[in-house]
Short mmCIF file of C-alpha atoms in Angstrom, two decimals:
data_model
loop_
_atom_site.label_atom_id
_atom_site.label_comp_id
_atom_site.label_asym_id
_atom_site.label_seq_id
_atom_site.Cartn_x
_atom_site.Cartn_y
_atom_site.Cartn_z
CA MET R 1 -40.90 97.12 57.33
CA VAL R 2 -41.50 93.99 59.36
CA SER R 3 -38.29 91.96 59.27
CA THR R 4 -38.05 88.63 57.49
CA VAL R 5 -36.98 87.05 60.77
CA SER R 6 -40.17 88.29 62.48
CA ILE R 7 -42.35 86.93 59.69
CA ALA R 8 -40.51 83.59 59.85
CA ALA R 9 -41.09 83.49 63.62
CA MET R 10 -44.81 84.12 63.07
CA ILE R 11 -44.97 81.33 60.51
CA ALA R 12 -43.23 78.96 62.93
CA ALA R 13 -45.64 79.94 65.71
CA ALA R 14 -48.64 79.38 63.43
CA ALA R 15 -47.28 75.97 62.44
CA LEU R 16 -46.81 74.98 66.08
CA SER R 17 -50.33 76.10 66.91
CA MET R 18 -52.17 74.59 63.96
CA ILE R 19 -50.11 71.69 62.62
CA LEU R 20 -48.84 70.12 65.85
CA PRO R 21 -52.30 69.13 67.19
CA VAL R 22 -53.22 67.56 63.85
CA PHE R 23 -49.90 65.71 63.73
CA LEU R 24 -50.36 64.42 67.28
CA PHE R 25 -53.84 63.14 66.51
CA PHE R 26 -52.83 61.15 63.44
CA TYR R 27 -49.61 59.94 65.05
CA TYR R 28 -51.40 58.56 68.11
CA ARG R 29 -54.42 57.47 66.11
CA ARG R 30 -52.13 55.03 64.35
CA ARG R 31 -50.33 53.91 67.52
CA GLN R 32 -53.17 54.08 70.06
CA GLN R 33 -56.30 53.79 67.85
CA LEU R 34 -57.59 57.19 68.96
CA SER R 35 -61.28 57.80 68.45
CA PHE R 36 -62.23 60.71 66.21
CA LYS R 37 -65.54 60.90 68.10
CA VAL R 38 -63.76 61.46 71.42
CA THR R 39 -61.38 63.98 69.85
CA ALA R 40 -64.34 65.87 68.39
CA ALA R 41 -66.00 65.78 71.82
CA GLY R 42 -62.90 67.40 73.30
CA MET R 43 -63.03 70.14 70.66
CA ALA R 44 -66.73 70.75 71.27
CA THR R 45 -66.19 70.87 75.03
CA PHE R 46 -63.67 73.69 74.72
CA VAL R 47 -65.87 75.67 72.34
CA VAL R 48 -69.05 75.31 74.42
CA PHE R 49 -67.68 75.60 77.95
CA ALA R 50 -64.71 77.95 77.44
CA MET R 51 -65.54 80.01 74.36
CA ILE R 52 -69.28 80.41 74.99
CA LEU R 53 -70.38 79.74 78.58
CA GLU R 54 -67.26 81.07 80.32
CA ARG R 55 -67.22 84.18 78.16
CA ILE R 56 -70.87 84.86 78.94
CA LEU R 57 -69.97 84.86 82.63
CA HIS R 58 -66.95 87.09 82.01
CA THR R 59 -69.06 89.56 80.04
CA TYR R 60 -71.64 89.79 82.81
CA LEU R 61 -69.26 89.99 85.76
CA LEU R 62 -66.55 92.13 84.16
CA SER R 63 -68.64 94.45 81.97
CA VAL R 64 -72.39 94.37 82.60
CA ASN R 65 -72.56 94.17 86.40
CA ILE R 66 -70.94 97.34 87.74
CA THR R 67 -70.65 95.97 91.29
CA THR R 68 -68.73 92.83 90.31
CA GLN R 69 -66.71 94.83 87.78
CA GLN R 70 -65.42 97.01 90.62
CA LEU R 71 -64.90 94.05 92.97
CA LEU R 72 -62.83 92.22 90.37
CA SER R 73 -60.80 95.21 89.22
CA GLY R 74 -57.97 94.57 91.68
CA THR R 75 -55.08 92.36 90.64
CA ALA R 76 -55.59 89.62 93.26
CA ALA R 77 -59.36 89.38 92.75
CA TYR R 78 -59.07 89.45 88.94
CA VAL R 79 -56.37 86.78 88.79
CA LEU R 80 -58.11 84.52 91.31
CA TYR R 81 -61.48 84.86 89.57
CA GLY R 82 -60.10 84.31 86.07
CA SER R 83 -58.04 81.30 87.08
CA LEU R 84 -60.85 79.60 88.99
CA ALA R 85 -63.40 80.33 86.27
CA ALA R 86 -61.20 78.69 83.66
CA GLY R 87 -60.70 75.65 85.87
CA LEU R 88 -64.37 75.31 86.76
CA PHE R 89 -65.70 75.63 83.22
CA GLU R 90 -63.09 73.57 81.39
CA GLU R 91 -62.66 70.80 83.95
CA GLY R 92 -66.36 70.79 84.74
CA GLY R 93 -67.03 70.49 81.03
CA ARG R 94 -64.68 67.53 80.73
CA TYR R 95 -66.37 65.82 83.66
CA VAL R 96 -69.88 66.33 82.28
CA VAL R 97 -68.94 65.03 78.83
CA PHE R 98 -67.01 62.01 80.07
CA ARG R 99 -69.56 61.17 82.75
CA PHE R 100 -72.78 61.54 80.77
CA LEU R 101 -72.02 61.74 77.04
CA LEU R 102 -69.13 59.29 76.71
CA PRO R 103 -70.11 56.54 79.19
CA SER R 104 -68.22 53.80 77.36
CA ARG R 105 -65.01 55.78 76.87
CA ARG R 106 -62.75 55.17 79.88
CA SER R 107 -59.34 54.17 78.46
CA TRP R 108 -56.06 56.06 78.51
CA SER R 109 -56.27 56.52 74.74
CA ASP R 110 -59.72 58.11 75.16
CA GLY R 111 -58.30 60.66 77.61
CA LEU R 112 -55.44 61.32 75.20
CA ALA R 113 -57.84 61.79 72.27
CA PHE R 114 -60.06 64.12 74.28
CA GLY R 115 -57.09 66.20 75.43
CA ILE R 116 -55.70 66.53 71.93
CA GLY R 117 -59.09 67.69 70.71
CA HIS R 118 -59.60 70.12 73.60
CA GLY R 119 -56.09 71.55 73.54
CA GLY R 120 -55.80 71.37 69.77
CA ILE R 121 -58.84 73.49 69.01
CA GLU R 122 -57.69 75.94 71.69
CA ALA R 123 -54.31 76.22 69.99
CA ILE R 124 -55.91 76.71 66.58
CA LEU R 125 -58.52 79.27 67.68
CA LEU R 126 -56.44 81.26 70.16
CA GLY R 127 -52.97 80.89 68.71
CA GLY R 128 -53.10 79.92 65.06
CA THR R 129 -55.77 82.26 63.75
CA THR R 130 -54.31 85.29 65.57
CA THR R 131 -50.82 84.56 64.26
CA ILE R 132 -52.06 84.09 60.70
CA GLN R 133 -53.83 87.43 60.97
CA ASN R 134 -50.56 89.01 62.10
CA ILE R 135 -48.75 87.44 59.14
CA ILE R 136 -51.32 88.91 56.75
CA PHE R 137 -51.00 92.32 58.40
CA ALA R 138 -47.20 92.14 58.25
CA LEU R 139 -47.18 91.27 54.55
CA SER R 140 -49.69 94.06 53.86
CA LEU R 141 -47.58 96.52 55.84
CA ASN R 142 -44.45 95.59 53.90
CA ALA R 143 -46.38 95.95 50.65
CA GLY R 144 -47.67 99.37 51.72
CA THR R 145 -51.34 98.34 51.54
CA LEU R 146 -52.22 97.91 55.22
CA GLU R 147 -54.02 101.22 55.66
CA GLN R 148 -55.88 100.78 52.37
CA SER R 149 -57.02 97.24 53.20
CA LEU R 150 -58.30 98.22 56.66
CA ALA R 151 -59.63 101.68 55.85
CA GLY R 152 -63.29 102.12 56.66
CA THR R 153 -63.48 99.00 58.83
CA VAL R 154 -60.82 99.66 61.48
CA PRO R 155 -60.29 103.02 63.28
CA PRO R 156 -57.00 104.79 62.43
CA GLU R 157 -55.73 104.49 66.02
CA ILE R 158 -56.18 100.71 65.88
CA ILE R 159 -54.30 100.54 62.60
CA ALA R 160 -51.50 102.59 64.17
CA GLY R 161 -51.41 100.14 67.08
CA ILE R 162 -51.17 97.17 64.73
CA LYS R 163 -48.28 98.78 62.88
CA ALA R 164 -46.46 99.62 66.11
CA THR R 165 -46.85 96.09 67.42
CA LEU R 166 -45.58 94.48 64.23
CA LEU R 167 -42.62 96.83 63.93
CA THR R 168 -41.46 96.84 67.55
CA THR R 169 -42.11 93.27 68.73
CA SER R 170 -39.00 91.10 68.67
CA PRO R 171 -39.05 87.89 66.62
CA MET R 172 -38.55 85.85 69.80
CA LEU R 173 -41.81 87.17 71.24
CA PHE R 174 -43.69 86.09 68.13
CA LEU R 175 -42.17 82.62 68.44
CA VAL R 176 -43.02 82.40 72.15
CA SER R 177 -46.74 82.49 71.31
CA GLY R 178 -46.35 79.19 69.49
CA LEU R 179 -44.33 77.65 72.31
CA GLU R 180 -47.05 78.75 74.72
CA ARG R 181 -49.59 76.75 72.75
CA ILE R 182 -47.43 73.63 73.14
CA ILE R 183 -47.33 74.14 76.91
CA ALA R 184 -51.10 74.66 77.01
CA LEU R 185 -51.66 71.53 74.89
CA ILE R 186 -49.63 69.45 77.36
CA MET R 187 -51.77 70.83 80.17
CA GLN R 188 -55.04 70.07 78.39
CA ILE R 189 -54.05 66.48 77.66
CA SER R 190 -52.84 65.90 81.23
CA LEU R 191 -55.94 67.34 82.86
CA SER R 192 -58.22 65.43 80.50
CA LEU R 193 -56.59 62.22 81.69
CA LEU R 194 -56.86 63.30 85.33
CA VAL R 195 -60.58 64.04 85.04
CA LEU R 196 -61.19 60.81 83.12
CA TYR R 197 -59.35 58.86 85.80
CA GLY R 198 -61.67 60.38 88.38
CA VAL R 199 -64.71 59.38 86.33
CA ARG R 200 -63.29 55.91 85.74
CA THR R 201 -62.60 55.28 89.43
CA LYS R 202 -65.70 57.18 90.62
CA ARG R 203 -63.57 59.49 92.74
CA ILE R 204 -64.81 63.07 92.52
CA ARG R 205 -61.70 64.42 94.22
CA TYR R 206 -59.77 64.07 90.98
CA LEU R 207 -62.11 66.62 89.41
CA PHE R 208 -61.29 69.08 92.18
CA TRP R 209 -57.61 68.35 91.75
CA ALA R 210 -57.95 69.15 88.04
CA ILE R 211 -59.80 72.41 88.77
CA GLY R 212 -57.12 73.45 91.23
CA LEU R 213 -54.24 72.55 88.93
CA HIS R 214 -55.87 74.35 86.02
CA ALA R 215 -56.34 77.47 88.14
CA LEU R 216 -52.74 77.27 89.37
CA PHE R 217 -51.54 76.95 85.78
CA ASP R 218 -53.50 80.05 84.74
CA ILE R 219 -52.30 82.30 87.59
CA PRO R 220 -49.03 83.33 85.84
CA ALA R 221 -50.99 84.29 82.72
CA GLY R 222 -53.34 86.41 84.83
CA LEU R 223 -50.40 88.12 86.52
CA PHE R 224 -48.92 88.80 83.09
CA GLN R 225 -52.18 90.41 81.94
CA LYS R 226 -52.03 92.66 84.99
CA GLN R 227 -48.37 93.44 84.19
CA VAL R 228 -47.15 91.93 87.45
CA LEU R 229 -45.01 89.32 85.68
CA GLY R 230 -43.00 89.78 82.51
CA LEU R 231 -43.43 87.53 79.50
CA PHE R 232 -40.38 85.35 79.95
CA PRO R 233 -40.87 84.71 83.70
CA THR R 234 -44.48 83.82 82.90
CA GLU R 235 -43.52 81.37 80.17
CA GLY R 236 -40.74 79.96 82.35
CA ILE R 237 -43.16 79.14 85.18
CA MET R 238 -45.60 77.58 82.74
CA ALA R 239 -42.79 75.54 81.17
CA VAL R 240 -41.93 74.10 84.59
CA PHE R 241 -45.58 73.11 85.01
CA ALA R 242 -45.48 71.49 81.56
CA VAL R 243 -42.42 69.40 82.46
CA LEU R 244 -44.15 68.17 85.62
CA LEU R 245 -47.26 67.32 83.63
CA LEU R 246 -45.19 65.43 81.06
CA TYR R 247 -43.93 63.30 83.93
CA PHE R 248 -47.56 62.67 84.90
CA LEU R 249 -48.36 61.65 81.33
CA HIS R 250 -45.43 59.25 81.30
CA LYS R 251 -46.40 57.63 84.60
CA GLY R 252 -50.16 57.90 84.27
CA LYS R 253 -50.82 55.25 81.66
CA CYS R 254 -50.17 52.41 84.10
CA TYR R 255 -53.08 53.56 86.28
CA PHE R 256 -55.46 53.07 83.38
CA THR R 257 -54.08 49.71 82.32
CA SER R 258 -53.92 48.18 85.80
CA GLU R 259 -56.83 46.16 87.09
CA GLN R 260 -56.66 48.10 90.33
CA ALA R 261 -58.01 51.20 88.59
CA ASN R 262 -61.20 49.35 87.70
CA LYS R 263 -61.62 47.93 91.20
CA SER R 264 -61.01 51.19 93.09
#
């Protein structure tokens, strides 16, 4: 049976992934008058640029095109490609939306709203839904109905893999997935503000800074996928990045509120 502690850790991770973004939006909407339109734009940007366009490129280069599939099979090439692709699509998407679709939205609160939408929908789609699925599987496994509920739709070897994962994964690892979403949300808010500042001041270099920082942030995750880094070193590196970005968030507001930003 899946332990009660493991199930509780999954529930906590799901709450962090799905409830925290909603809480942040309504909390700052009251304090900073966040725009729902800008938040929705941030959500749409992630879905279109990361979930659709970026995945189309991944499918072609990593599966369809045999030549690029072989070229990108090595650890260094795979990690570099994946990190840069994420930066280009997500930061490029932010730039396009801020520059052309939200021409009147240039305030710090607009960048905050966009980042909460972008990072929030990422947390919900990539973290929350997967964790909820795991909770359902765990409850079915404990009730003895997992095989029956998945029979005919999921191959037996996949069902065996699901059972093994649920039974052998430590509760802390389930909880880490929720903490990872918090770190990613901090990154998405910070980079949204950085790109917006570049649009606001008409300095394209801030877009390139955002692309580079995004790629740098994703490198540990790529190394983890290639089993070069373990889970806790990976999360530790990302947590350090998150602390640095929190400092940026704390200091960054003054650049938007100062008259110098508009005159640059």
